[in-house]
Every structure is written in C-alpha cells, then in structure tokens.
Short mmCIF file of C-alpha atoms in Angstrom, two decimals:
data_model
loop_
_atom_site.label_atom_id
_atom_site.label_comp_id
_atom_site.label_asym_id
_atom_site.label_seq_id
_atom_site.Cartn_x
_atom_site.Cartn_y
_atom_site.Cartn_z
CA UNK A 1 30.45 -29.20 -20.07
CA UNK A 2 33.79 -29.36 -18.26
CA UNK A 3 36.69 -27.11 -19.13
CA UNK A 4 40.23 -28.50 -19.24
CA UNK A 5 41.67 -25.92 -16.86
CA UNK A 6 45.08 -27.58 -16.64
CA UNK A 7 45.54 -27.31 -20.41
CA UNK A 8 44.59 -23.62 -20.31
CA UNK A 9 47.18 -22.95 -17.62
CA UNK A 10 49.94 -24.48 -19.74
CA UNK A 11 49.04 -22.37 -22.77
CA UNK A 12 49.75 -18.74 -21.89
CA UNK A 13 48.35 -17.32 -25.15
CA UNK A 14 44.76 -18.43 -24.73
CA UNK A 15 43.41 -15.55 -22.66
CA UNK A 16 40.49 -15.14 -25.07
CA UNK A 17 39.42 -18.73 -24.46
CA UNK A 18 39.70 -18.29 -20.70
CA UNK A 19 37.63 -15.11 -20.86
CA UNK A 20 35.03 -16.87 -23.00
CA UNK A 21 34.74 -19.74 -20.52
CA UNK A 22 34.36 -17.39 -17.55
CA UNK A 23 31.63 -15.40 -19.31
CA UNK A 24 29.88 -18.66 -20.15
CA UNK A 25 30.01 -19.70 -16.48
CA UNK A 26 28.64 -16.31 -15.41
CA UNK A 27 25.71 -16.63 -17.81
CA UNK A 28 24.89 -20.15 -16.64
CA UNK A 29 25.16 -19.01 -13.04
CA UNK A 30 22.61 -16.25 -13.64
CA UNK A 31 20.25 -18.74 -15.25
CA UNK A 32 20.59 -20.96 -12.18
CA UNK A 33 19.86 -17.96 -9.93
CA UNK A 34 16.62 -17.38 -11.87
CA UNK A 35 15.70 -21.05 -11.58
CA UNK A 36 16.41 -20.99 -7.85
CA UNK A 37 14.24 -17.90 -7.40
CA UNK A 38 11.28 -19.57 -9.12
CA UNK A 39 11.61 -22.64 -6.89
CA UNK A 40 11.91 -20.52 -3.74
CA UNK A 41 8.48 -19.04 -4.48
CA UNK A 42 7.06 -22.55 -4.73
CA UNK A 43 8.79 -23.56 -1.49
CA UNK A 44 7.34 -20.50 0.26
CA UNK A 45 3.80 -21.30 -0.84
CA UNK A 46 4.00 -25.04 -0.07
CA UNK A 47 6.07 -24.62 3.10
CA UNK A 48 8.33 -27.42 1.93
CA UNK A 49 10.69 -26.95 4.88
CA UNK A 50 8.16 -28.54 7.24
CA UNK A 51 8.64 -31.88 5.46
CA UNK A 52 12.25 -31.95 6.69
CA UNK A 53 11.59 -30.95 10.28
CA UNK A 54 12.83 -27.38 9.78
CA UNK A 55 11.17 -24.69 11.88
CA UNK A 56 11.55 -21.93 9.27
CA UNK A 57 12.30 -21.43 5.61
CA UNK A 58 15.61 -19.81 6.51
CA UNK A 59 16.67 -22.93 8.40
CA UNK A 60 15.78 -25.02 5.34
CA UNK A 61 17.82 -22.77 3.01
CA UNK A 62 20.80 -23.03 5.32
CA UNK A 63 20.52 -26.82 5.20
CA UNK A 64 20.28 -26.88 1.37
CA UNK A 65 22.58 -24.03 0.29
CA UNK A 66 24.52 -23.08 3.41
CA UNK A 67 22.97 -19.60 3.33
CA UNK A 68 23.18 -17.64 6.57
CA UNK A 69 19.97 -15.93 7.77
CA UNK A 70 20.71 -12.59 6.11
CA UNK A 71 21.61 -14.13 2.74
CA UNK A 72 18.63 -16.47 2.90
CA UNK A 73 16.31 -13.58 3.72
CA UNK A 74 17.57 -11.59 0.73
CA UNK A 75 17.28 -14.58 -1.60
CA UNK A 76 13.63 -15.03 -0.63
CA UNK A 77 12.89 -11.30 -0.85
CA UNK A 78 14.34 -11.09 -4.36
CA UNK A 79 12.54 -14.25 -5.47
CA UNK A 80 9.17 -12.92 -4.33
CA UNK A 81 9.87 -9.56 -5.98
CA UNK A 82 10.87 -10.83 -9.42
CA UNK A 83 7.93 -13.22 -9.53
CA UNK A 84 5.84 -10.09 -10.15
CA UNK A 85 8.49 -8.41 -12.36
CA UNK A 86 8.78 -10.60 -15.49
CA UNK A 87 11.22 -8.33 -17.36
CA UNK A 88 13.68 -8.47 -14.47
CA UNK A 89 13.18 -12.21 -14.14
CA UNK A 90 13.83 -12.76 -17.86
CA UNK A 91 16.89 -10.49 -17.82
CA UNK A 92 18.40 -12.64 -15.07
CA UNK A 93 17.49 -15.93 -16.78
CA UNK A 94 19.00 -14.72 -20.07
CA UNK A 95 22.20 -13.62 -18.36
CA UNK A 96 21.67 -9.95 -19.21
CA UNK A 97 21.95 -8.75 -15.61
CA UNK A 98 23.84 -10.12 -12.62
CA UNK A 99 22.01 -11.34 -9.54
CA UNK A 100 23.78 -8.70 -7.42
CA UNK A 101 22.55 -5.89 -9.65
CA UNK A 102 19.05 -7.35 -9.84
CA UNK A 103 18.92 -7.62 -6.04
CA UNK A 104 19.41 -3.86 -5.83
CA UNK A 105 16.89 -3.15 -8.59
CA UNK A 106 14.12 -4.97 -6.73
CA UNK A 107 14.30 -2.28 -4.05
CA UNK A 108 12.94 0.39 -6.41
CA UNK A 109 11.51 -1.22 -9.55
CA UNK A 110 7.77 -1.65 -10.08
CA UNK A 111 5.87 -3.33 -12.91
CA UNK A 112 5.70 0.03 -14.71
CA UNK A 113 9.41 0.93 -14.43
CA UNK A 114 11.19 -2.33 -15.29
CA UNK A 115 12.38 -1.40 -18.77
CA UNK A 116 13.67 2.05 -17.78
CA UNK A 117 15.74 0.65 -14.92
CA UNK A 118 17.16 -2.22 -16.97
CA UNK A 119 18.26 0.28 -19.63
CA UNK A 120 19.76 2.57 -16.98
CA UNK A 121 21.96 -0.08 -15.35
CA UNK A 122 23.24 -1.67 -18.55
CA UNK A 123 27.05 -1.63 -18.48
CA UNK A 124 27.23 -0.36 -14.88
CA UNK A 125 29.10 -2.05 -12.06
CA UNK A 126 27.22 -3.32 -9.00
CA UNK A 127 28.57 -0.41 -6.95
CA UNK A 128 27.24 2.06 -9.51
CA UNK A 129 23.86 0.34 -9.47
CA UNK A 130 23.78 0.52 -5.66
CA UNK A 131 24.57 4.24 -5.70
CA UNK A 132 21.80 4.88 -8.24
CA UNK A 133 19.18 2.75 -6.49
CA UNK A 134 19.76 3.90 -2.94
CA UNK A 135 18.88 7.52 -3.62
CA UNK A 136 15.50 6.61 -5.15
CA UNK A 137 12.17 5.44 -3.77
CA UNK A 138 10.17 2.50 -5.03
CA UNK A 139 8.32 3.59 -8.16
CA UNK A 140 10.83 6.31 -9.09
CA UNK A 141 12.38 6.37 -12.54
CA UNK A 142 16.19 6.31 -12.76
CA UNK A 143 16.03 9.76 -14.36
CA UNK A 144 14.18 11.23 -11.37
CA UNK A 145 16.32 13.43 -9.11
CA UNK A 146 18.00 11.36 -6.40
CA UNK A 147 17.47 12.09 -2.73
CA UNK A 148 20.76 11.61 -0.81
CA UNK A 149 18.84 11.37 2.49
CA UNK A 150 17.44 8.01 1.36
CA UNK A 151 20.87 6.41 1.18
CA UNK A 152 21.44 4.16 4.23
CA UNK A 153 24.15 5.27 6.61
CA UNK A 154 26.88 2.79 7.46
CA UNK A 155 27.71 2.57 11.17
CA UNK A 156 30.65 0.74 12.68
CA UNK A 157 31.08 -0.37 16.28
CA UNK A 158 33.93 -2.04 18.15
CA UNK A 159 32.59 -4.33 20.88
CA UNK A 160 33.89 -7.07 23.14
CA UNK A 161 33.10 -10.73 22.49
CA UNK A 162 30.70 -10.68 25.43
CA UNK A 163 28.78 -7.73 23.98
CA UNK A 164 28.73 -9.42 20.59
CA UNK A 165 27.17 -12.50 22.18
CA UNK A 166 24.55 -10.34 23.92
CA UNK A 167 23.67 -8.62 20.65
CA UNK A 168 23.26 -11.93 18.87
CA UNK A 169 21.04 -13.21 21.64
CA UNK A 170 18.95 -10.02 21.64
CA UNK A 171 18.55 -10.14 17.87
CA UNK A 172 17.42 -13.76 17.99
CA UNK A 173 14.94 -12.97 20.76
CA UNK A 174 13.49 -10.14 18.66
CA UNK A 175 13.34 -12.38 15.58
CA UNK A 176 11.52 -15.06 17.59
CA UNK A 177 9.03 -12.50 18.80
CA UNK A 178 8.40 -11.08 15.32
CA UNK A 179 8.46 -14.46 13.65
CA UNK A 180 10.84 -13.31 10.90
CA UNK A 181 14.34 -12.16 10.09
CA UNK A 182 15.29 -8.78 11.58
CA UNK A 183 17.12 -6.25 9.41
CA UNK A 184 20.01 -4.21 10.85
CA UNK A 185 17.97 -1.01 10.75
CA UNK A 186 15.04 -2.62 12.57
CA UNK A 187 17.30 -4.14 15.21
CA UNK A 188 19.07 -0.90 16.06
CA UNK A 189 15.79 1.05 16.01
CA UNK A 190 14.28 -1.45 18.46
CA UNK A 191 17.25 -1.14 20.83
CA UNK A 192 17.07 2.66 20.70
CA UNK A 193 13.33 2.57 21.35
CA UNK A 194 13.85 0.20 24.28
CA UNK A 195 16.33 2.59 25.89
CA UNK A 196 14.22 5.69 25.27
CA UNK A 197 11.11 3.94 26.63
CA UNK A 198 12.97 2.42 29.57
CA UNK A 199 10.86 4.23 32.13
CA UNK A 200 7.54 3.65 30.42
CA UNK A 201 4.70 2.11 32.41
CA UNK A 202 0.94 1.75 32.25
CA UNK A 203 0.50 5.36 33.30
CA UNK A 204 2.27 6.49 30.12
CA UNK A 205 -0.18 4.82 27.72
CA UNK A 206 -1.91 8.10 27.01
CA UNK A 207 1.29 9.85 25.97
CA UNK A 208 2.19 10.32 22.31
CA UNK A 209 4.73 7.80 21.02
CA UNK A 210 7.07 10.32 19.45
CA UNK A 211 8.95 12.24 22.11
CA UNK A 212 11.95 13.04 19.91
CA UNK A 213 11.99 16.62 18.66
CA UNK A 214 10.75 16.95 15.09
CA UNK A 215 10.77 20.12 13.00
CA UNK A 216 9.65 20.84 9.44
CA UNK A 217 10.98 23.64 7.23
CA UNK A 218 8.12 25.94 6.12
CA UNK A 219 9.75 26.73 2.76
CA UNK A 220 10.95 23.32 1.54
CA UNK A 221 8.81 20.99 3.73
CA UNK A 222 11.89 18.95 4.69
CA UNK A 223 11.45 17.30 8.08
CA UNK A 224 14.28 16.91 10.60
CA UNK A 225 14.67 14.78 13.72
CA UNK A 226 16.70 16.51 16.43
CA UNK A 227 18.77 14.56 18.93
CA UNK A 228 22.15 14.73 20.59
CA UNK A 229 22.51 18.35 19.50
CA UNK A 230 22.23 17.49 15.81
CA UNK A 231 19.47 17.87 13.20
CA UNK A 232 19.10 15.00 10.72
CA UNK A 233 16.97 15.15 7.59
CA UNK A 234 14.54 12.20 7.37
CA UNK A 235 12.44 10.68 4.61
CA UNK A 236 8.81 11.56 3.96
CA UNK A 237 7.80 8.12 5.31
CA UNK A 238 9.55 8.73 8.65
CA UNK A 239 8.04 12.21 8.82
CA UNK A 240 4.55 10.81 8.19
CA UNK A 241 5.10 8.16 10.84
CA UNK A 242 6.03 10.77 13.44
CA UNK A 243 3.22 13.07 12.35
CA UNK A 244 0.66 10.32 12.86
CA UNK A 245 0.98 10.19 16.64
CA UNK A 246 2.60 13.44 17.67
CA UNK A 247 2.64 15.94 20.48
CA UNK A 248 2.84 19.48 19.09
CA UNK A 249 4.42 22.49 20.77
CA UNK A 250 3.10 25.88 19.72
CA UNK A 251 4.71 29.31 19.84
CA UNK A 252 3.51 29.66 23.43
CA UNK A 253 5.39 26.41 24.30
CA UNK A 254 2.12 24.72 25.21
CA UNK A 255 1.84 21.10 24.08
CA UNK A 256 -1.16 19.59 22.36
CA UNK A 257 -1.58 15.96 21.33
CA UNK A 258 -3.17 14.85 18.04
CA UNK A 259 -4.59 11.61 19.43
CA UNK A 260 -6.08 12.39 22.82
CA UNK A 261 -4.60 10.42 25.76
CA UNK A 262 -8.05 8.97 26.46
CA UNK A 263 -8.33 7.74 22.87
CA UNK A 264 -4.82 6.21 22.94
CA UNK A 265 -5.65 4.30 26.13
CA UNK A 266 -8.94 3.12 24.61
CA UNK A 267 -7.23 1.86 21.44
CA UNK A 268 -4.43 0.09 23.31
CA UNK A 269 -6.91 -1.55 25.69
CA UNK A 270 -9.21 -2.60 22.83
CA UNK A 271 -6.29 -4.16 20.90
CA UNK A 272 -4.95 -5.92 23.97
CA UNK A 273 -1.75 -3.86 23.95
CA UNK A 274 -0.54 -5.87 20.94
CA UNK A 275 0.26 -5.24 17.30
CA UNK A 276 -2.84 -5.90 15.18
CA UNK A 277 -0.94 -6.96 12.04
CA UNK A 278 -1.87 -10.59 11.35
CA UNK A 279 0.81 -13.05 12.51
CA UNK A 280 2.85 -10.41 14.34
CA UNK A 281 3.53 -11.51 17.91
CA UNK A 282 4.76 -8.25 19.37
CA UNK A 283 3.40 -6.65 22.52
CA UNK A 284 6.30 -4.20 22.89
CA UNK A 285 7.00 -0.75 21.42
CA UNK A 286 3.38 -0.35 20.30
CA UNK A 287 2.35 2.79 18.43
CA UNK A 288 -1.14 4.06 17.66
CA UNK A 289 -1.71 4.89 13.99
CA UNK A 290 -4.55 5.94 11.74
CA UNK A 291 -6.22 3.39 9.46
CA UNK A 292 -7.39 6.04 7.01
CA UNK A 293 -4.53 8.60 6.89
CA UNK A 294 -5.23 12.16 7.96
CA UNK A 295 -4.24 13.29 4.45
CA UNK A 296 -7.22 11.31 3.13
CA UNK A 297 -9.68 12.70 5.66
CA UNK A 298 -9.21 10.15 8.43
CA UNK A 299 -10.19 11.22 11.92
CA UNK A 300 -8.51 10.86 15.31
CA UNK A 301 -11.42 8.73 16.57
CA UNK A 302 -10.64 5.36 18.14
CA UNK A 303 -12.57 3.64 15.33
CA UNK A 304 -9.96 4.98 12.86
CA UNK A 305 -6.95 4.03 14.98
CA UNK A 306 -5.12 0.76 15.45
CA UNK A 307 -2.09 -0.55 17.32
CA UNK A 308 1.11 -1.36 15.42
CA UNK A 309 4.54 -2.35 16.69
CA UNK A 310 7.37 -0.10 15.59
CA UNK A 311 8.89 -2.72 13.29
CA UNK A 312 5.70 -3.55 11.39
CA UNK A 313 5.08 0.16 10.98
CA UNK A 314 8.65 0.90 9.86
CA UNK A 315 8.66 -1.85 7.25
CA UNK A 316 6.30 0.08 5.00
CA UNK A 317 7.83 2.77 2.84
CA UNK A 318 4.73 4.91 2.45
CA UNK A 319 2.46 6.11 5.23
CA UNK A 320 0.49 2.94 5.16
CA UNK A 321 0.98 0.30 3.11
CA UNK A 322 2.69 -0.52 -0.07
CA UNK A 323 1.45 -4.03 0.75
CA UNK A 324 -2.00 -3.30 2.17
CA UNK A 325 -1.52 -4.86 5.57
CA UNK A 326 -3.35 -2.28 7.63
CA UNK A 327 -5.68 -4.10 10.04
CA UNK A 328 -9.42 -3.59 9.69
CA UNK A 329 -8.97 -2.70 6.01
CA UNK A 330 -7.10 -5.74 4.70
CA UNK A 331 -6.39 -8.86 6.71
CA UNK A 332 -3.76 -10.25 4.32
CA UNK A 333 -0.64 -11.21 6.32
CA UNK A 334 2.63 -9.44 5.78
CA UNK A 335 4.44 -11.17 2.98
CA UNK A 336 7.80 -11.88 4.53
CA UNK A 337 6.60 -12.84 8.02
CA UNK A 338 4.49 -15.58 6.43
CA UNK A 339 7.60 -17.17 4.99
CA UNK A 340 9.51 -17.43 8.24
CA UNK A 341 6.72 -18.36 10.64
CA UNK A 342 7.34 -21.56 12.57
#
C-alpha cells in the first residue's frame, strides 16, 4: 500500500489521516523486525554468509542491510534472545512493542518474567524503559528494587585522529583474536588490563590476578574496588570474579593467596597458557578460576581450576555461567562467538 503523500501535504486538515498512516507504518516495521529476527537465527545456524564469500555474519549483515558491526551484533543478540522468549517475539510481531524497547528488555527478561516486563513497559518511552532495565539484573522482576550500581557509566574522551585510528586498529586486533565483536566495556577493560599487566612475565604466573584493592563492607556486604584514590561500588558478579583468584591482606598486613602460586603455575601450564573456553583464541590476560564455585564447595585444587581470558570471564553475569560454558563441565561453545567465527 502506497500513501499519496503529496495529497496529504496539500490538505492541512488531515492530521488524523497522517497520524494513522504513520502508526500503520510503525506497526508494519515492527512486524518486519520480528521477521528479520527469525531469519537471522536461521542464518546463524546455517552459516549462510559463507555462501557469499563473507568471513563473518557481521560482514554479511553489512552487505545486506548496511548494518555497522555494533548494530549487527545487537540485531543478532536480540534475535537469539527472543527466539527463546515467545511472548516478547509475539509482542514485536503484533506491533505491541517497539524494537528499541524490546532490545532493552532482552537484557533482563527470562522465560518466567516476560509478561511482567511487558506489562511494566506498556506506554513508556524507550528512555524510560532503558532507565528501568539498566538497574536490574537478568531474572529480576520490574517491581524488584533497582540497583543504581548496575547502570553503565558513560565516558567521553577527546582524542586526535591518529589516536582514533590506533584505537580502531587495536579493537579490530582484539576482535580478530576473540573471534567476535568486542563491546565497549570489554575493549576498555582489556586496555586497562594490558597497562596494569605491562610488566608481567613468566615469573609472575604464580601471582594472583587481582592486584587492585578490593574491600567489602561487613554490615551490608557491598564490595568496592579502590583505585586512583576513589572507592567504586561494584556488582556481585565483579566481586565474585575478584574473590575467585584473590590475594588477601589480614590485620597484620600479611598477604595470603587463595590459589597457591604453585597451583596457578600448574593450571596455566596444563592449559597451555590459553583460555579453555571452546573457540576462544586468547592467550593474553588469562585468569585462573574455579570450575565448581567455592560457594558450592569447590576446592582450590588444580583439578577444580581452569584458565579463562578476562573477556570470556567478564561476559557472564553470574559467577559462572548463565550459559554453561565452563570448560570441563560443559563443552558447548559460547553462543555469540559461534556466530562471528570465520
């Protein structure tokens, strides 16, 4: 159906008709977004991009839609998420929720919380949905108290064109190594880790990964990272990550290490100094982590430890595995890295 736009412009009293046509377009656009998402899941499974000589799915999406890497990555992430969330998928197909709002919902919604979140965002703007989502964890209900520390912080830098080119090159090199798109948070974390580990060598393999100062409040259990003269509250996931491979300083200022230096060296040597997540290519910024968490009775023995790169470890919201990728327990590949592998 084509709208006679020129005729509408001439008639200045037909604002209701114009509004009706725009709402109709918006609804059809949402239906197309749902159709695209379904096809993206098929493309991911069949690796259709290989038939056209594309190295990755993101390259294929840029060829078809003109999506840049970040947009393409988000489109695939949302498509994979709503494939397992039928109420969200149907709400998009029926035009009941915009794609932008649904994209935010997929960050927190699970199969058991779909209806509650759809009801909560009805009538809200995308900005309001973002504010609600970004203070909640995956699995939370919209009525659960929000945690402001979960909301991402926006940073802004002014750099020269030469520095911008270097950053782009570094990001691409990291993406090539990981075999997938690199989020802003992962990229900056990797650069910070590279600087902080700049003097690391083979003799440091027995030292605990976390050398930043970490403190936990005895009364409220909130954990803080301390750096640059400032204490910053961190999420439970970041606290668990630091706690997994930590060096502890007691009241007498003596340091003890959870995973013994000998054990760390044994694990790193056994795993070849590489991340043990299937399909990950990283041999840099490797951390030693427990397979069975300490909270579930796991020991510090080498048999219960494995090597993970910082990015694979950071991608998981809980202390091991919303997606069950821990090596030696489940050999299923990480979902998103599969999609972008050459």
